[in-house]
C-alpha positions as CSV (number, residue, x, y, z in Angstrom):
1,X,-84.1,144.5,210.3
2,X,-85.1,148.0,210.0
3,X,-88.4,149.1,207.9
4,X,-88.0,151.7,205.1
5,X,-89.9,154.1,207.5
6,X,-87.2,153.9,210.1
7,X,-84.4,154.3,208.1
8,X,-86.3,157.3,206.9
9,X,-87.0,158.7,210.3
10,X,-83.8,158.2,211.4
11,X,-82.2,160.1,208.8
12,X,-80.3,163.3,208.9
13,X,-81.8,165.6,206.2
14,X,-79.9,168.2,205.4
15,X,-81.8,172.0,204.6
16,X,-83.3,171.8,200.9
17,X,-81.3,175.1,200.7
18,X,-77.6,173.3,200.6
19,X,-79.4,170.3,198.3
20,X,-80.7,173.2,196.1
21,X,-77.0,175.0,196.6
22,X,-75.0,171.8,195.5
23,X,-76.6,172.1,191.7
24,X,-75.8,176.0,191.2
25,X,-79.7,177.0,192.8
26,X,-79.7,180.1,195.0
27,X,-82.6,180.6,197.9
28,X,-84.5,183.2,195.5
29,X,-85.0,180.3,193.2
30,X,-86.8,178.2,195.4
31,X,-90.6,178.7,197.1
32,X,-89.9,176.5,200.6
33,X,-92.5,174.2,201.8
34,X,-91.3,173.6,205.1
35,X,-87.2,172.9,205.5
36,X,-87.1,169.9,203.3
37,X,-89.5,170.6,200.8
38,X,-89.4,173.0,197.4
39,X,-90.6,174.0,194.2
40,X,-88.2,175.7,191.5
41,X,-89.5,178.9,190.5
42,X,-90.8,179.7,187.2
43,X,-88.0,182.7,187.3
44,X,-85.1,179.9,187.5
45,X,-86.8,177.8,185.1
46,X,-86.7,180.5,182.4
47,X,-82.8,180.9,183.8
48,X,-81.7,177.7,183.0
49,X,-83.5,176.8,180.2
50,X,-80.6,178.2,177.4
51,X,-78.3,175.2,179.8
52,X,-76.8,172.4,178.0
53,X,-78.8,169.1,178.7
54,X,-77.1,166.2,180.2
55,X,-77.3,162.1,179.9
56,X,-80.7,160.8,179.7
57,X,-81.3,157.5,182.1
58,X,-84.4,155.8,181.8
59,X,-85.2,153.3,184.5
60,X,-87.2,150.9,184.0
61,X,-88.4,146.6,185.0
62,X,-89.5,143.4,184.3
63,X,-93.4,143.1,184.9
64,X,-94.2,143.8,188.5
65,X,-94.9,140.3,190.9
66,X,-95.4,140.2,194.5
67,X,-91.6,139.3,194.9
68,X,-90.9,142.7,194.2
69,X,-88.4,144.4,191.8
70,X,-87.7,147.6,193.1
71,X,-87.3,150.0,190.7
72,X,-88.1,153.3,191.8
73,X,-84.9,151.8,194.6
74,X,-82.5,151.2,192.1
75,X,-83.3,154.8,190.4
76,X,-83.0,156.6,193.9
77,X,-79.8,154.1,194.6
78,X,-78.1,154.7,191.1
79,X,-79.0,158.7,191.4
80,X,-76.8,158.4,194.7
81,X,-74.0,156.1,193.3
82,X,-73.2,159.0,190.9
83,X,-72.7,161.2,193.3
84,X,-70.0,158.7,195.2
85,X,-68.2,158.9,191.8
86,X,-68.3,162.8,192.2
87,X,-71.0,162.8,189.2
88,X,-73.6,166.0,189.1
89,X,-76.6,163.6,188.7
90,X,-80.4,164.5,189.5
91,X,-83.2,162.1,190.1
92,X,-86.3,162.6,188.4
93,X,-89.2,160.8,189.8
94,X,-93.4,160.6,190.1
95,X,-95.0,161.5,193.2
96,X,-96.7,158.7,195.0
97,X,-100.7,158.1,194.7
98,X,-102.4,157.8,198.0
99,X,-104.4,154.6,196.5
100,X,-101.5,152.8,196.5
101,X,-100.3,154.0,199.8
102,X,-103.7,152.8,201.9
103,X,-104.1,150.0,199.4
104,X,-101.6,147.2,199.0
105,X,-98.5,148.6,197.0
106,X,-97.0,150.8,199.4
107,X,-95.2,153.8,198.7
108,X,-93.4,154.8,196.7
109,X,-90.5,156.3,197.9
110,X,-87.5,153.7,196.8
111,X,-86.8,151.3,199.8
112,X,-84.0,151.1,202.6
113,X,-81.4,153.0,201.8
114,X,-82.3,154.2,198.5
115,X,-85.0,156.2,199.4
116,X,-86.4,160.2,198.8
117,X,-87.2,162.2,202.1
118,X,-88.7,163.3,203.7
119,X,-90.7,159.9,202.8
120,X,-94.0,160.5,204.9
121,X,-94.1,164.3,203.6
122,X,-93.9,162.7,199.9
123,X,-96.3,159.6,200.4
124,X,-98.7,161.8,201.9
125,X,-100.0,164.9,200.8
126,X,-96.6,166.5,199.8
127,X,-96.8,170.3,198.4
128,X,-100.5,169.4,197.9
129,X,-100.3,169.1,193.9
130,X,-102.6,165.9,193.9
131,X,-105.0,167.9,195.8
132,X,-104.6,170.3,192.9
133,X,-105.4,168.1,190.4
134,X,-108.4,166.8,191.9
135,X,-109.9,170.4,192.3
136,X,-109.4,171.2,188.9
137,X,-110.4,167.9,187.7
138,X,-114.0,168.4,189.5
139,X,-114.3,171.9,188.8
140,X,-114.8,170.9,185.4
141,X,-117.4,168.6,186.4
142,X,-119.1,171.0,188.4
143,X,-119.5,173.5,185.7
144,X,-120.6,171.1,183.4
145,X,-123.4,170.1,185.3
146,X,-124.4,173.6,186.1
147,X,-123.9,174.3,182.6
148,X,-126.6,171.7,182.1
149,X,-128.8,172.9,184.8
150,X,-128.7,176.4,184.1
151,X,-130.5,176.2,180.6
152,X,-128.3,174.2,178.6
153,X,-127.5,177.0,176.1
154,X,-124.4,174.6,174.6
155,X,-127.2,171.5,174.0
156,X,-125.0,169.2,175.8
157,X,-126.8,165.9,175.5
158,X,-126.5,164.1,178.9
159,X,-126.8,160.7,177.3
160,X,-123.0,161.5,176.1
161,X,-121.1,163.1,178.7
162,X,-117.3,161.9,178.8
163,X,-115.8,163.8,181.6
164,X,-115.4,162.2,184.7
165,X,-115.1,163.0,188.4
166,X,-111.8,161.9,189.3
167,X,-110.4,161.5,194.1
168,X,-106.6,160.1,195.1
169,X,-108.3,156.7,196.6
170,X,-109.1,153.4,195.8
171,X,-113.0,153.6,196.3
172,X,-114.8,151.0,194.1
173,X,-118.0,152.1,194.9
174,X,-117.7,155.4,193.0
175,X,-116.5,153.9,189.3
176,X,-120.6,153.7,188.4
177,X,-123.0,156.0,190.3
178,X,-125.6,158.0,189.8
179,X,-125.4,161.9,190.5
180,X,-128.3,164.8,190.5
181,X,-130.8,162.9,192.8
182,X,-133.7,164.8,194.3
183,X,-135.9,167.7,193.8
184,X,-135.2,170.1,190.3
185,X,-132.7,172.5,192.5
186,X,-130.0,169.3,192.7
187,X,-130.0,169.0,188.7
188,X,-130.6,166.7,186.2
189,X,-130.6,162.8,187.3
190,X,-127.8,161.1,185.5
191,X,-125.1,158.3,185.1
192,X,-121.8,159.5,186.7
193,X,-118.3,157.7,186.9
194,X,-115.3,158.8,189.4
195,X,-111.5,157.6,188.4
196,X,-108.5,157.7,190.5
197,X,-106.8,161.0,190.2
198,X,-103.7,159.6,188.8
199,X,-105.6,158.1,185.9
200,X,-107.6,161.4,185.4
201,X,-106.3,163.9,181.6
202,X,-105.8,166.4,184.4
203,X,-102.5,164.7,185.9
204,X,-102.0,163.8,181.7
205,X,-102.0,167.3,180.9
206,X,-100.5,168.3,184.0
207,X,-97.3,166.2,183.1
208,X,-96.9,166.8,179.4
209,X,-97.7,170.8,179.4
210,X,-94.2,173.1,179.2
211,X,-95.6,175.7,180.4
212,X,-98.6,177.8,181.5
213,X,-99.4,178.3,178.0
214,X,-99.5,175.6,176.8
215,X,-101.0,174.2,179.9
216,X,-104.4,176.6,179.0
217,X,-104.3,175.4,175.3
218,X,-104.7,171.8,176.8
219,X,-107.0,172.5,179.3
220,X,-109.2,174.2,176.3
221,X,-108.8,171.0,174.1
222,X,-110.4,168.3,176.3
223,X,-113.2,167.1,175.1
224,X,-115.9,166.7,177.9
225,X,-119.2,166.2,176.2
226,X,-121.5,166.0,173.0
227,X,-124.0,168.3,171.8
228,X,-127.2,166.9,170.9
229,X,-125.8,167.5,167.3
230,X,-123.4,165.0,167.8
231,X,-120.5,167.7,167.8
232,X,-117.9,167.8,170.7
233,X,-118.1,170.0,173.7
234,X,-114.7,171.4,175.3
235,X,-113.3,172.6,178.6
236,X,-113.2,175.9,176.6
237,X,-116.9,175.9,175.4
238,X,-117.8,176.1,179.1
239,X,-115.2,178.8,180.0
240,X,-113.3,176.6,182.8
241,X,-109.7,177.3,181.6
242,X,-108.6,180.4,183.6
243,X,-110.4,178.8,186.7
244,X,-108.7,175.5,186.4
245,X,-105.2,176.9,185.3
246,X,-105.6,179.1,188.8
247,X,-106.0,176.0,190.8
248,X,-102.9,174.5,189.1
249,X,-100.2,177.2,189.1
250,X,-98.6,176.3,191.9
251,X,-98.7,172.8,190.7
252,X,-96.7,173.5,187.5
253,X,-94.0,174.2,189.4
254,X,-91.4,170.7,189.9
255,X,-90.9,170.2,193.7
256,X,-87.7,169.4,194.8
257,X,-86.6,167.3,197.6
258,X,-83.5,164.7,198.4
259,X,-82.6,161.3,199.0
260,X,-80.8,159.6,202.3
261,X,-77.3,160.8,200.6
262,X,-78.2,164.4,199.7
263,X,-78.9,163.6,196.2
264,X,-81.4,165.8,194.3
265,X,-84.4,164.9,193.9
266,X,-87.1,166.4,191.4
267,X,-90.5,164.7,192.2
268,X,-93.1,166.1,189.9
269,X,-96.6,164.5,188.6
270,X,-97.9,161.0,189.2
271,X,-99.9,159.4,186.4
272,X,-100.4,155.4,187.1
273,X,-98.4,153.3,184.6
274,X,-100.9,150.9,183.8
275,X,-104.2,153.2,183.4
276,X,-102.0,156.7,182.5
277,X,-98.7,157.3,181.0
278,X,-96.6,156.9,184.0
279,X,-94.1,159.1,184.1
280,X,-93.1,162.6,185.7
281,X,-93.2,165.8,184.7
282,X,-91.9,167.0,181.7
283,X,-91.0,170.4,183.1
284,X,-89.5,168.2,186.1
285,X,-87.3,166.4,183.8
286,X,-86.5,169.2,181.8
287,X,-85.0,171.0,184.8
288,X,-83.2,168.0,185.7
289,X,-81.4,167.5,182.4
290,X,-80.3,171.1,182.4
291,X,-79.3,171.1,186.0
292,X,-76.9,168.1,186.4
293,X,-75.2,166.1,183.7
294,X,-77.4,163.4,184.3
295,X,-81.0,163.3,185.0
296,X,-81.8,159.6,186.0
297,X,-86.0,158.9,185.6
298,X,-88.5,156.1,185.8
299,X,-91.5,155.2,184.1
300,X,-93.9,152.7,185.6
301,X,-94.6,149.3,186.2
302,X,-92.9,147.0,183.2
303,X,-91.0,147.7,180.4
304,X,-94.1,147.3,178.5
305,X,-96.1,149.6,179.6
306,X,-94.1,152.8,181.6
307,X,-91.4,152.6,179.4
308,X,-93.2,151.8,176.2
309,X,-95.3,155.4,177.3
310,X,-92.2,157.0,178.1
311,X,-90.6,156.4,174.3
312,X,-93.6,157.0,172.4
313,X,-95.9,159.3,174.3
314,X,-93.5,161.2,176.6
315,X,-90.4,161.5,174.2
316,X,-92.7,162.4,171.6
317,X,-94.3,165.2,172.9
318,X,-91.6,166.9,174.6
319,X,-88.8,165.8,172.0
320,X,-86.8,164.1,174.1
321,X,-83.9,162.0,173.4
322,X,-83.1,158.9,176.3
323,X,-79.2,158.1,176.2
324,X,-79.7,154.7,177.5
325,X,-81.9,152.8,179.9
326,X,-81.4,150.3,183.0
327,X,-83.7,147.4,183.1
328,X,-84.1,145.9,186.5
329,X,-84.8,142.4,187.6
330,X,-84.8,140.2,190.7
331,X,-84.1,136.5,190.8
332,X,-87.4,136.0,192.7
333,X,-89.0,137.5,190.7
334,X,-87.5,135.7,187.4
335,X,-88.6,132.3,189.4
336,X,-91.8,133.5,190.0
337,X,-92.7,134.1,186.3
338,X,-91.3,130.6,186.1
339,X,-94.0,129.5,188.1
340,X,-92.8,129.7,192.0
341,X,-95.0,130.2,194.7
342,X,-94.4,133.0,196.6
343,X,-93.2,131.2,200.2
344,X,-90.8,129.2,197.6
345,X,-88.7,132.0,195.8
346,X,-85.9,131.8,198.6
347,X,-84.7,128.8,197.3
348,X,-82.3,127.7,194.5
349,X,-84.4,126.7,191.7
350,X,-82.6,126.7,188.3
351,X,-85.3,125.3,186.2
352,X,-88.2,128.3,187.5
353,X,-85.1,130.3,186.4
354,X,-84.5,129.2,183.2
355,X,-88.6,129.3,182.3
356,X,-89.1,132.9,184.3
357,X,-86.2,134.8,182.2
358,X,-88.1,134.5,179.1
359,X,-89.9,137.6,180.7
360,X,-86.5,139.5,180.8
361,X,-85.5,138.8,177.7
362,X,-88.9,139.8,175.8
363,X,-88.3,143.5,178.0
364,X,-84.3,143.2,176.3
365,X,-86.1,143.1,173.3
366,X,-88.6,145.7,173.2
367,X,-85.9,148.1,174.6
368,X,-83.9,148.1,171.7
369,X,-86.7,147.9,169.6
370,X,-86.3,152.2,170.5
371,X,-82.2,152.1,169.6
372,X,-81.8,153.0,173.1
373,X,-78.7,151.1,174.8
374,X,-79.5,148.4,177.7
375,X,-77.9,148.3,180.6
376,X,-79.7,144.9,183.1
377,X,-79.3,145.2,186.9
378,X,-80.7,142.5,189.6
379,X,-81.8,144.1,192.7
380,X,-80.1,142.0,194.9
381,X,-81.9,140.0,198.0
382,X,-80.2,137.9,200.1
383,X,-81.6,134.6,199.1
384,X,-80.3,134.7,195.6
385,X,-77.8,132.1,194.9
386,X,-74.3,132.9,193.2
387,X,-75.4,130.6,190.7
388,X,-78.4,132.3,189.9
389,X,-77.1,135.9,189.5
390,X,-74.0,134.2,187.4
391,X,-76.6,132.8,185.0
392,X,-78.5,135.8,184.9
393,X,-75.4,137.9,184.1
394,X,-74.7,135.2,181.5
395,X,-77.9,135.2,179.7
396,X,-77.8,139.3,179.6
397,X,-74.3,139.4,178.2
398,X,-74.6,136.9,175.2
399,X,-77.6,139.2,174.6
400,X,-75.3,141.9,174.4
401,X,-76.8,143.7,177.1
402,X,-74.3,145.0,180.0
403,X,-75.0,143.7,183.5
404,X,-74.7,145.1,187.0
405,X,-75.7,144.0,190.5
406,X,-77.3,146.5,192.7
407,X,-77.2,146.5,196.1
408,X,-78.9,149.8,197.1
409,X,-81.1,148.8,199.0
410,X,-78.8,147.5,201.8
411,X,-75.9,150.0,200.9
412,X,-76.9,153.1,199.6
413,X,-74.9,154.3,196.7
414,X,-72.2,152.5,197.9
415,X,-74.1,149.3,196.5
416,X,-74.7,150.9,193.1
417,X,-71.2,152.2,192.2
418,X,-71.2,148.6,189.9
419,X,-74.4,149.9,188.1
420,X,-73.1,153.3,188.1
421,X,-70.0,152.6,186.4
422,X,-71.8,149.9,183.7
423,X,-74.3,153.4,182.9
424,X,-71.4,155.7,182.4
425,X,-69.2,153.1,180.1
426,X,-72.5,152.6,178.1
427,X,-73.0,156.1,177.4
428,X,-69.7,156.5,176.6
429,X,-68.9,153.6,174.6
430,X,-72.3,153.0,172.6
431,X,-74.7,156.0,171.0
432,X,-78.5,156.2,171.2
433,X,-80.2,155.7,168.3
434,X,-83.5,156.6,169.7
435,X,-86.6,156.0,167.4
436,X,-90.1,155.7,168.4
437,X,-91.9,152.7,167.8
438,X,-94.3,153.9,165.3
439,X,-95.1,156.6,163.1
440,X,-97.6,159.6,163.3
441,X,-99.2,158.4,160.0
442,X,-100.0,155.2,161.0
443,X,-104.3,155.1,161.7
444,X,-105.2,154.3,165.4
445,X,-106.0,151.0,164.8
446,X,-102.6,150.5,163.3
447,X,-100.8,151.7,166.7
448,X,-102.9,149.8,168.8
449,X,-101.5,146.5,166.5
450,X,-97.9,147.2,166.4
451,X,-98.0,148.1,170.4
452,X,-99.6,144.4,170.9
453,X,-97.3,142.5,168.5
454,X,-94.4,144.5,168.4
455,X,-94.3,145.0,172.4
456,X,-96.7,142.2,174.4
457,X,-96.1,139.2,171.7
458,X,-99.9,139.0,170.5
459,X,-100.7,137.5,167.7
460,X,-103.8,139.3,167.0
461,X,-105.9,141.8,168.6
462,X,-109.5,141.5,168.5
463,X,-111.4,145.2,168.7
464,X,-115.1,145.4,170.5
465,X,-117.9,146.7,168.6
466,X,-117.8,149.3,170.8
467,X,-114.0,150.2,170.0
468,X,-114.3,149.6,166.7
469,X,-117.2,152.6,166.4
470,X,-115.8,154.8,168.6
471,X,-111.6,154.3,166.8
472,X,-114.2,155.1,163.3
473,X,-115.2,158.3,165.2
474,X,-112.1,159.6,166.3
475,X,-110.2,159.2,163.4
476,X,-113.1,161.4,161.6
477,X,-112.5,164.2,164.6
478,X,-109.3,164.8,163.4
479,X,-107.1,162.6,166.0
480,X,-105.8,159.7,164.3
481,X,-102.4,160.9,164.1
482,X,-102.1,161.1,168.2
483,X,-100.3,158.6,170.2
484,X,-101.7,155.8,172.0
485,X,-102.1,155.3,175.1
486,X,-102.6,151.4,176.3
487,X,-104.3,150.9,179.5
488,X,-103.4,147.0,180.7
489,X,-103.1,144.9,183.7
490,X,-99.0,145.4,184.6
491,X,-98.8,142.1,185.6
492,X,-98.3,140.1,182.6
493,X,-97.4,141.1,179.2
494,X,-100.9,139.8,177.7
495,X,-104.6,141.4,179.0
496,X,-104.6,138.6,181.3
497,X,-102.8,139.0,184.9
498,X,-102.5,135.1,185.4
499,X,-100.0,134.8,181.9
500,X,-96.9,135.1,183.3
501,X,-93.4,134.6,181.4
502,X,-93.4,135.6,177.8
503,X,-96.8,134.6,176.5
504,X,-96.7,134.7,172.3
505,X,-99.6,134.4,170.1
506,X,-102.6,135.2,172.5
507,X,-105.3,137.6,171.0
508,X,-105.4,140.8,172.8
509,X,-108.8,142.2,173.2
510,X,-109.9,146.0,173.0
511,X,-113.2,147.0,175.0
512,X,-113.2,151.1,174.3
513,X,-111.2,153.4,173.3
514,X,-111.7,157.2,174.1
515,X,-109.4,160.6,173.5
516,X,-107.5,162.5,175.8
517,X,-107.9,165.6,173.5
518,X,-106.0,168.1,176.2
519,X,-103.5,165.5,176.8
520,X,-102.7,165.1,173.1
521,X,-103.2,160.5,173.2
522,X,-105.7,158.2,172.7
523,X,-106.7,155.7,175.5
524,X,-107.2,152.2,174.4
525,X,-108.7,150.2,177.4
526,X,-108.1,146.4,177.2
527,X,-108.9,143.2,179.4
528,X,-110.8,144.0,182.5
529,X,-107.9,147.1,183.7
530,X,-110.0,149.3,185.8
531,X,-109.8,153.2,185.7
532,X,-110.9,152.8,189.8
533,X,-109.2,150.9,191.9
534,X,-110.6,148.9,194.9
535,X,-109.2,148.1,197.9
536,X,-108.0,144.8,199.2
537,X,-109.7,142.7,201.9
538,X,-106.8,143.9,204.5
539,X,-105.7,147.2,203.3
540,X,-102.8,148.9,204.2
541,X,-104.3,152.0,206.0
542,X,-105.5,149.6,208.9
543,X,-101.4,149.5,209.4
544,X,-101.3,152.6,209.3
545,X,-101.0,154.8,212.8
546,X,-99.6,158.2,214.3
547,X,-98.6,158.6,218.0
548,X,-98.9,161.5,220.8
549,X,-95.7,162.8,219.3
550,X,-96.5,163.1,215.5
551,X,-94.9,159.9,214.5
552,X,-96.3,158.1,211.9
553,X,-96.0,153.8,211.5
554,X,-97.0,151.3,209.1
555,X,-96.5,153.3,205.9
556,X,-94.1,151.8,203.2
């Protein structure tokens, strides 16, 4: 069986020109990186932006295991099953973190044939907007401790600094450190933190902003220190926003690529799911909408976290309105939220079944929670049982939930047509109702609640000392009427990984929460979820190799 890398390498890609040319784009609209690689202009985005917008496809999962799910496939695959129906349809994706990549997730490029290419380009450093990012990121930093050094003429108190210095790796030993050691010309000693760059308000902002504008106006907001007053400190008190908005111009701009069938692609903007609001560009999905007649996206990790942030963060913001969403399981996966081991998911196991679907069914839930229609598909593997997708298709149906198999990942679009089909006779037959989940009005503390109940099944949630202060604090700033934003293990819907299924009742626990001012949402950190990732004892990067001829292995 082939790899996803070799069914990427073997591909023929056609120029980003014709893919471009295929939607109504022209060369002068497009800045090349190469033959396969582009960014829109900001010209064409101003061109298109009086265009009718098309269908709205969220897709979205169950909570991840390591049996897989495969959503970020089954978007690539259904983006390229419209096409075989002779459907103008974009893809709107995030552009993969290099933690991931040298960690132990992989890619994230879809999988076999239902992938973006060129997929080493895009898993590695790509048009270089993560790099972006990070330089702005710690630009910021950098003036703020020569602010500091300098004289201090703003009275930042160092006991108080928030901002952070933020790199695109897992590197545990840089979430606690201490910076400014040695002799008075290296600054003022002090405790220091570094984040993953996909977790950093940059990527936040980054995503969110419309335009350069508004981009500046963010960059002004965030909130990066303290005076010894107790007052806040901004990006704009130190005068970093025209340096910072330099470094990210070229960043703004959505990059577009394809996928093995010549599908567009627009892969813009990476925040993690889990620690961020995980999902693309607004400006990318924007351009998509106005480009095709429908723009098919994903947000990360479960339904209860990337989609939850898509709704009520993303929507929000940019006012948009989701036609309908696919929610996509596997039957391993199912068993092993029914308590299967991971060397037992091949076989038949109709009880694990029965107790692992409970996890569906909560995500069923929570998606029309938003009045959004449900479509569920099951990534298909070829262990599952025809008893097992039967009961599956069963159990979706009396829910009154349409149900697809996909088989993109071994067919292409030729294995989502079924899915494809389900999509278009949902949007045609049923109308979104779409609604976020809560209101502006309600306090912070309120949102946090009705995410935990209303979304993850807690039956309480239990706020730090700590939280409780700093939720006192922010709502006297002036940003109780922002949206949250929950940072929480993916892995279960609780703040503990090991509760798998559909836990009910538990107490959900809240250790700090802290304001993405630029961003425009609160962060509310629960459970032990790390801003930092580590690495695992056998990362990925030791499978990672190039030979004499430029070939790379290992990455998937």
């Amino acid at each position: 069986m082939k790899t996803d890398i070799q069914i990427a390498q073997e591909a023929e890609l056609a120029p980003i020109t014709a893919v471009a040319a295929g939607l109504g784009v022209g060369e002068e609209d497009l800045e090349l990186y190469g033959k396969y690689k582009a960014k829109l202009t900001e010209g064409y985005l101003d061109k298109i932006r009086p265009n009718p917008e098309g269908k709205l496809i969220l897709v979205t999962a169950i909570n991840p295991t390591p049996a897989g799910e495969g959503k970020t496939t089954v978007s690539v695959g259904l983006g390229e099953a419209f096409g075989k129906l002779g459907k103008r349809a974009a893809v709107a994706l995030r552009e993969p973190s290099l933690g991931p990549c040298f960690g132990i997730k992989g890619g994230a490029a879809g999988g076999g044939y239902a992938q973006v290419v060129p997929m080493e380009d895009l898993n590695l450093h790509f048009t270089g907007d993560f790099h972006a990012v990070t330089s702005a990121n710690n630009l910021l930093a950098a003036l703020l401790d020569n602010h500091i050094h300098q004289g201090n003429e703003l009275q930042i108190d160092t006991r108080r600094i928030l901002w952070k210095r933020c790199e695109d790796m897992n590197d545990r030993a840089l979430r606690n450190i201490v910076a400014g050691l040695g002799g008075k010309p290296d600054g003022f000693v002090r405790e220091d933190h570094f984040v993953i760059t996909v977790a950093s308000e940059i990527m936040a902002i980054l995503c969110l902003a419309s335009d350069m504008r508004d981009l500046k106006k963010r960059l002004s907001d965030i909130l990066v220190a303290y005076n010894l007053s107790g007052e806040p400190v901004t990006a704009g008190d130190l005068k970093a926003v025209g340096a910072m908005a330099a470094l990210l111009k070229d960043a703004m701009k959505p990059n577009l690529i394809q996928t093995l069938e010549h599908t567009p692609a627009l892969v813009h903007g990476g925040p993690f799911a889990n620690i961020a609001h995980g999902c693309n560009s607004v400006r990318a999905t924007k351009a998509a909408l106005r480009m095709a007649d429908y723009c098919i996206t994903e947000a990360g990790f479960g339904a209860d976290l990337g989609a939850e942030k898509f709704f009520d963060i993303k929507c929000r913001i940019a006012g948009l309105k989701p036609d309908a969403a696919v929610l996509v399981a596997t039957v391993r996966a199912l068993k092993y939220n029914g308590g299967v081991e991971k060397g037992e998911l091949g076989r038949e196991n109709p009880e694990a079944l029965k107790k692992g679907i409970g996890n569906l069914e909560k995500h069923m839930e929570n998606l029309k929670k938003f009045g959004v229609p449900v479509v569920v598909t099951l990534n298909a593997f070829a262990s599952d049982t025809e008893a097992e997708v039967e009961y599956v298709r069963r159990f979706c149906e009396e829910r009154g939930c349409e149900f697809a198999l996909s088989q993109v990942w071994e067919k292409g679009g030729a294995g989502g047509i079924a899915l494809a089909e389900k999509v278009i006779k949902t949007l045609e037959e049923r109308e979104s109702h779409f609604k976020p989940l809560y209101g502006d009005e309600l306090s912070l503390e309120e949102k946090i609640e009705t995410i935990a109940v209303e979304i993850y099944g807690a039956g309480s949630v239990k706020f730090a000392p700590a939280a409780k202060r700093q939720l006192a604090e922010l709502g006297r700033m002036g940003y109780g009427r922002l949206p949250v934003c929950m940072a929480k293990n993916q892995y279960s819907l609780s703040d503990d990984p090991g509760r798998l299924g559909r836990p009910q009742g538990f107490e959900l626990n809240v250790r700090e929460v802290y304001v993405s001012a630029g961003a425009g949402f609160v962060v509310a950190l629960t459970g032990a979820v790390m801003t930092m990732p580590g690495l695992p004892k056998c990362p990925a990067a030791c499978r990672i190799d190039v030979n004499d001829n430029g070939v790379i292995t290992g990455l998937f």
